[in-house]
């Protein structure tokens, strides 16, 4: 069952999403010694990360949370296009997260090697928190959705949509930034214990509505194919 929450105020949406992230991480930490959180890229999560750093510094045992990324652009770590750079600035530095708990994609490696390396990282981080079945189970995955219905770096028509591995190297999409990507795949995303989508941008609303309606036609959008075994919640900004 898809849960969806709509907000006409983006900062309110970010705050409520931060509250749920904190709640879900707390539940994960009650269950095991370490929790795993996969961060979303793009720009929408910026407000959420700032809300977490501002309002939940003390309500989550951050020292026991391990940070992953659902996808990363194949750019140098310091690039303004780096998803890791945005999260570092808005969340990880403000919360003083230790480097040992931050698991960035190694974009210094050749593309396919970076994907294989990250798959191994995801497996070992999830195994340390007690869950690495055939497909590692991430406690909480944050995702956005692009104007074409892509999520992470799973774009419509991409070969990555059929991948059975947990992480793959994907060619540059037809959307900015037009650089290759390393992305978690549907089998890994759908093994997650919980997935939160955060979507803003009125041009995306028709796709969101179609996905939330649950019709088979919506499956042409990669975001519609994220149907985790665990909880799935969509936070949608819908200006009045
Ligand atoms: C990326 C993201 C991508 C993003 C969507 C939405 O690397 O760009 O993983 O999937 O979440 O494109 O981006 P915005 O939040 O900027 O609209």
GROMACS .gro file of C-alpha atoms and ligand atoms in nm:
model
  257
    1UNK     CA    1   0.000   0.000   0.000
    2UNK     CA    2   0.138   0.339  -0.104
    3UNK     CA    3   0.107   0.614   0.157
    4UNK     CA    4   0.109   0.967   0.020
    5UNK     CA    5   0.118   1.306   0.190
    6UNK     CA    6   0.065   1.630  -0.001
    7UNK     CA    7   0.183   1.972   0.113
    8UNK     CA    8   0.135   2.317  -0.038
    9UNK     CA    9   0.431   2.445   0.163
   10UNK     CA   10   0.770   2.295   0.072
   11UNK     CA   11   0.937   2.374   0.404
   12UNK     CA   12   0.647   2.209   0.590
   13UNK     CA   13   0.692   1.902   0.369
   14UNK     CA   14   1.064   1.893   0.445
   15UNK     CA   15   0.996   1.920   0.817
   16UNK     CA   16   0.739   1.643   0.821
   17UNK     CA   17   0.962   1.422   0.609
   18UNK     CA   18   1.245   1.483   0.853
   19UNK     CA   19   1.017   1.378   1.139
   20UNK     CA   20   0.937   1.050   0.963
   21UNK     CA   21   1.304   0.989   0.875
   22UNK     CA   22   1.393   1.032   1.241
   23UNK     CA   23   1.110   0.799   1.347
   24UNK     CA   24   1.211   0.528   1.100
   25UNK     CA   25   1.579   0.551   1.191
   26UNK     CA   26   1.483   0.527   1.558
   27UNK     CA   27   1.286   0.210   1.486
   28UNK     CA   28   1.581   0.065   1.294
   29UNK     CA   29   1.821   0.149   1.575
   30UNK     CA   30   1.587  -0.013   1.826
   31UNK     CA   31   1.612  -0.331   1.620
   32UNK     CA   32   1.984  -0.339   1.549
   33UNK     CA   33   2.311  -0.177   1.649
   34UNK     CA   34   2.354   0.015   1.326
   35UNK     CA   35   2.102   0.163   1.082
   36UNK     CA   36   2.155   0.219   0.711
   37UNK     CA   37   2.024   0.526   0.529
   38UNK     CA   38   2.054   0.578   0.153
   39UNK     CA   39   2.038   0.947   0.062
   40UNK     CA   40   1.874   1.095  -0.246
   41UNK     CA   41   2.044   1.329  -0.485
   42UNK     CA   42   1.911   1.624  -0.680
   43UNK     CA   43   1.788   1.941  -0.513
   44UNK     CA   44   1.456   1.858  -0.343
   45UNK     CA   45   1.611   1.673  -0.046
   46UNK     CA   46   1.819   1.981   0.048
   47UNK     CA   47   1.536   2.111   0.267
   48UNK     CA   48   1.491   1.773   0.431
   49UNK     CA   49   1.861   1.744   0.512
   50UNK     CA   50   1.862   2.093   0.660
   51UNK     CA   51   1.553   2.009   0.868
   52UNK     CA   52   1.718   1.691   0.997
   53UNK     CA   53   2.035   1.880   1.094
   54UNK     CA   54   1.833   2.160   1.253
   55UNK     CA   55   1.558   1.972   1.435
   56UNK     CA   56   1.677   1.615   1.487
   57UNK     CA   57   2.038   1.647   1.601
   58UNK     CA   58   1.943   1.495   1.938
   59UNK     CA   59   1.649   1.277   1.846
   60UNK     CA   60   1.848   1.021   1.646
   61UNK     CA   61   2.153   0.819   1.755
   62UNK     CA   62   2.341   0.951   1.452
   63UNK     CA   63   2.670   0.789   1.557
   64UNK     CA   64   2.513   0.453   1.472
   65UNK     CA   65   2.375   0.550   1.129
   66UNK     CA   66   2.564   0.457   0.813
   67UNK     CA   67   2.510   0.678   0.508
   68UNK     CA   68   2.487   0.552   0.151
   69UNK     CA   69   2.363   0.712  -0.173
   70UNK     CA   70   2.090   0.579  -0.401
   71UNK     CA   71   2.289   0.709  -0.693
   72UNK     CA   72   2.581   0.930  -0.779
   73UNK     CA   73   2.680   1.122  -1.084
   74UNK     CA   74   3.009   1.000  -1.234
   75UNK     CA   75   3.190   1.324  -1.149
   76UNK     CA   76   3.481   1.412  -0.918
   77UNK     CA   77   3.392   1.426  -0.549
   78UNK     CA   78   3.425   1.806  -0.538
   79UNK     CA   79   3.204   1.865  -0.841
   80UNK     CA   80   2.900   2.088  -0.787
   81UNK     CA   81   2.705   1.804  -0.953
   82UNK     CA   82   2.806   1.552  -0.685
   83UNK     CA   83   2.516   1.419  -0.480
   84UNK     CA   84   2.759   1.339  -0.200
   85UNK     CA   85   2.881   1.696  -0.194
   86UNK     CA   86   2.529   1.839  -0.142
   87UNK     CA   87   2.449   1.598   0.140
   88UNK     CA   88   2.786   1.659   0.300
   89UNK     CA   89   2.726   2.033   0.309
   90UNK     CA   90   2.363   2.022   0.427
   91UNK     CA   91   2.356   1.717   0.655
   92UNK     CA   92   2.679   1.530   0.728
   93UNK     CA   93   2.899   1.825   0.828
   94UNK     CA   94   2.628   1.996   1.037
   95UNK     CA   95   2.563   1.667   1.223
   96UNK     CA   96   2.938   1.604   1.254
   97UNK     CA   97   2.904   1.253   1.107
   98UNK     CA   98   3.227   1.053   1.129
   99UNK     CA   99   3.395   0.961   0.801
  100UNK     CA  100   3.378   0.593   0.898
  101UNK     CA  101   2.997   0.613   0.862
  102UNK     CA  102   2.995   0.790   0.525
  103UNK     CA  103   3.009   0.557   0.227
  104UNK     CA  104   3.053   0.759  -0.091
  105UNK     CA  105   3.062   0.614  -0.441
  106UNK     CA  106   3.423   0.598  -0.559
  107UNK     CA  107   3.396   0.800  -0.876
  108UNK     CA  108   3.777   0.799  -0.896
  109UNK     CA  109   3.753   0.440  -1.025
  110UNK     CA  110   3.659   0.338  -1.380
  111UNK     CA  111   3.278   0.341  -1.411
  112UNK     CA  112   3.201  -0.032  -1.397
  113UNK     CA  113   3.462  -0.077  -1.123
  114UNK     CA  114   3.298   0.201  -0.922
  115UNK     CA  115   2.965   0.018  -0.947
  116UNK     CA  116   3.115  -0.315  -0.842
  117UNK     CA  117   3.302  -0.146  -0.558
  118UNK     CA  118   2.983   0.024  -0.438
  119UNK     CA  119   2.785  -0.299  -0.453
  120UNK     CA  120   3.046  -0.451  -0.222
  121UNK     CA  121   3.027  -0.148   0.006
  122UNK     CA  122   2.648  -0.169   0.029
  123UNK     CA  123   2.669  -0.539   0.109
  124UNK     CA  124   2.930  -0.498   0.380
  125UNK     CA  125   2.759  -0.196   0.540
  126UNK     CA  126   2.424  -0.376   0.545
  127UNK     CA  127   2.586  -0.698   0.672
  128UNK     CA  128   2.736  -0.501   0.962
  129UNK     CA  129   2.386  -0.390   1.054
  130UNK     CA  130   2.262  -0.745   1.035
  131UNK     CA  131   2.110  -0.769   0.693
  132UNK     CA  132   2.274  -0.887   0.375
  133UNK     CA  133   2.044  -1.162   0.246
  134UNK     CA  134   2.074  -1.238  -0.124
  135UNK     CA  135   1.997  -0.868  -0.167
  136UNK     CA  136   2.114  -0.632   0.111
  137UNK     CA  137   1.824  -0.476   0.301
  138UNK     CA  138   1.874  -0.103   0.355
  139UNK     CA  139   1.672   0.029   0.648
  140UNK     CA  140   1.563   0.352   0.480
  141UNK     CA  141   1.604   0.477   0.124
  142UNK     CA  142   1.528   0.837   0.026
  143UNK     CA  143   1.444   0.896  -0.340
  144UNK     CA  144   1.341   1.181  -0.566
  145UNK     CA  145   1.167   1.169  -0.900
  146UNK     CA  146   1.259   1.354  -1.216
  147UNK     CA  147   1.020   1.514  -1.466
  148UNK     CA  148   1.038   1.197  -1.679
  149UNK     CA  149   0.950   0.968  -1.389
  150UNK     CA  150   1.309   0.854  -1.329
  151UNK     CA  151   1.430   0.782  -0.980
  152UNK     CA  152   1.783   0.744  -0.853
  153UNK     CA  153   1.955   0.712  -1.191
  154UNK     CA  154   1.702   0.467  -1.332
  155UNK     CA  155   1.574   0.644  -1.642
  156UNK     CA  156   1.288   0.534  -1.871
  157UNK     CA  157   1.411   0.277  -2.122
  158UNK     CA  158   1.744   0.230  -1.944
  159UNK     CA  159   1.909  -0.111  -1.945
  160UNK     CA  160   1.968  -0.052  -1.572
  161UNK     CA  161   1.596  -0.117  -1.515
  162UNK     CA  162   1.647  -0.485  -1.595
  163UNK     CA  163   1.964  -0.522  -1.386
  164UNK     CA  164   1.975  -0.806  -1.136
  165UNK     CA  165   2.286  -0.672  -0.961
  166UNK     CA  166   2.245  -0.434  -0.668
  167UNK     CA  167   2.441  -0.144  -0.818
  168UNK     CA  168   2.522  -0.069  -1.183
  169UNK     CA  169   2.709   0.182  -1.398
  170UNK     CA  170   2.463   0.358  -1.629
  171UNK     CA  171   2.531   0.567  -1.937
  172UNK     CA  172   2.460   0.941  -1.934
  173UNK     CA  173   2.086   1.014  -1.948
  174UNK     CA  174   1.917   1.264  -2.172
  175UNK     CA  175   1.865   1.493  -1.872
  176UNK     CA  176   2.108   1.724  -1.696
  177UNK     CA  177   2.359   1.658  -1.567
  178UNK     CA  178   2.433   1.452  -1.878
  179UNK     CA  179   2.702   1.242  -1.714
  180UNK     CA  180   2.718   0.867  -1.655
  181UNK     CA  181   2.582   0.746  -1.324
  182UNK     CA  182   2.632   0.479  -1.061
  183UNK     CA  183   2.291   0.375  -0.936
  184UNK     CA  184   2.118   0.137  -0.702
  185UNK     CA  185   1.887  -0.093  -0.897
  186UNK     CA  186   1.523  -0.194  -0.851
  187UNK     CA  187   1.609  -0.524  -0.678
  188UNK     CA  188   1.814  -0.336  -0.417
  189UNK     CA  189   1.565  -0.051  -0.375
  190UNK     CA  190   1.277  -0.297  -0.345
  191UNK     CA  191   1.456  -0.495  -0.075
  192UNK     CA  192   1.455  -0.185   0.148
  193UNK     CA  193   1.269  -0.185   0.478
  194UNK     CA  194   1.129   0.160   0.397
  195UNK     CA  195   1.137   0.402   0.105
  196UNK     CA  196   1.044   0.772   0.115
  197UNK     CA  197   0.993   0.967  -0.205
  198UNK     CA  198   1.020   1.346  -0.190
  199UNK     CA  199   0.885   1.514  -0.501
  200UNK     CA  200   0.859   1.884  -0.579
  201UNK     CA  201   0.790   2.056  -0.909
  202UNK     CA  202   0.442   2.106  -1.051
  203UNK     CA  203   0.552   1.959  -1.385
  204UNK     CA  204   0.587   1.624  -1.208
  205UNK     CA  205   0.237   1.617  -1.059
  206UNK     CA  206   0.058   1.438  -1.347
  207UNK     CA  207   0.315   1.156  -1.323
  208UNK     CA  208   0.286   1.144  -0.943
  209UNK     CA  209  -0.092   1.120  -0.967
  210UNK     CA  210  -0.069   0.841  -1.224
  211UNK     CA  211   0.179   0.648  -1.012
  212UNK     CA  212  -0.027   0.689  -0.695
  213UNK     CA  213  -0.337   0.572  -0.882
  214UNK     CA  214  -0.159   0.238  -0.914
  215UNK     CA  215  -0.253   0.168  -1.275
  216UNK     CA  216  -0.036  -0.072  -1.478
  217UNK     CA  217   0.028   0.203  -1.733
  218UNK     CA  218   0.225   0.394  -1.468
  219UNK     CA  219   0.491   0.122  -1.469
  220UNK     CA  220   0.647   0.291  -1.773
  221UNK     CA  221   0.789   0.529  -1.515
  222UNK     CA  222   1.084   0.385  -1.319
  223UNK     CA  223   0.965   0.554  -0.998
  224UNK     CA  224   0.643   0.348  -1.018
  225UNK     CA  225   0.847   0.031  -1.007
  226UNK     CA  226   0.985   0.105  -0.662
  227UNK     CA  227   0.754  -0.111  -0.451
  228UNK     CA  228   0.958  -0.215  -0.150
  229UNK     CA  229   0.879  -0.509   0.076
  230UNK     CA  230   0.868  -0.250   0.350
  231UNK     CA  231   0.692   0.081   0.391
  232UNK     CA  232   0.653   0.321   0.096
  233UNK     CA  233   0.563   0.686   0.158
  234UNK     CA  234   0.540   0.964  -0.101
  235UNK     CA  235   0.583   1.327   0.012
  236UNK     CA  236   0.451   1.551  -0.263
  237UNK     CA  237   0.473   1.928  -0.288
  238UNK     CA  238   0.156   2.052  -0.454
  239UNK     CA  239   0.140   2.432  -0.447
  240UNK     CA  240  -0.221   2.567  -0.424
  241LIG     C1  241   2.000   1.265  -0.917
  241LIG     C2  242   1.887   1.208  -0.835
  241LIG     C3  243   1.762   1.210  -0.916
  241LIG     C4  244   1.676   1.317  -0.853
  241LIG     C5  245   1.563   1.354  -0.943
  241LIG     C6  246   1.485   1.472  -0.885
  241LIG     O1  247   2.114   1.215  -0.909
  241LIG     O2  248   1.973   1.367  -0.983
  241LIG     O3  249   1.913   1.092  -0.779
  241LIG     O4  250   1.693   1.088  -0.919
  241LIG     O5  251   1.625   1.268  -0.728
  241LIG     O6  252   1.619   1.393  -1.069
  241LIG     O7  253   1.573   1.579  -0.874
  241LIG     P1  254   1.521   1.717  -0.808
  241LIG     O8  255   1.491   1.686  -0.666
  241LIG     O9  256   1.639   1.810  -0.823
  241LIG    O10  257   1.399   1.760  -0.885
   0.00000   0.00000   0.00000
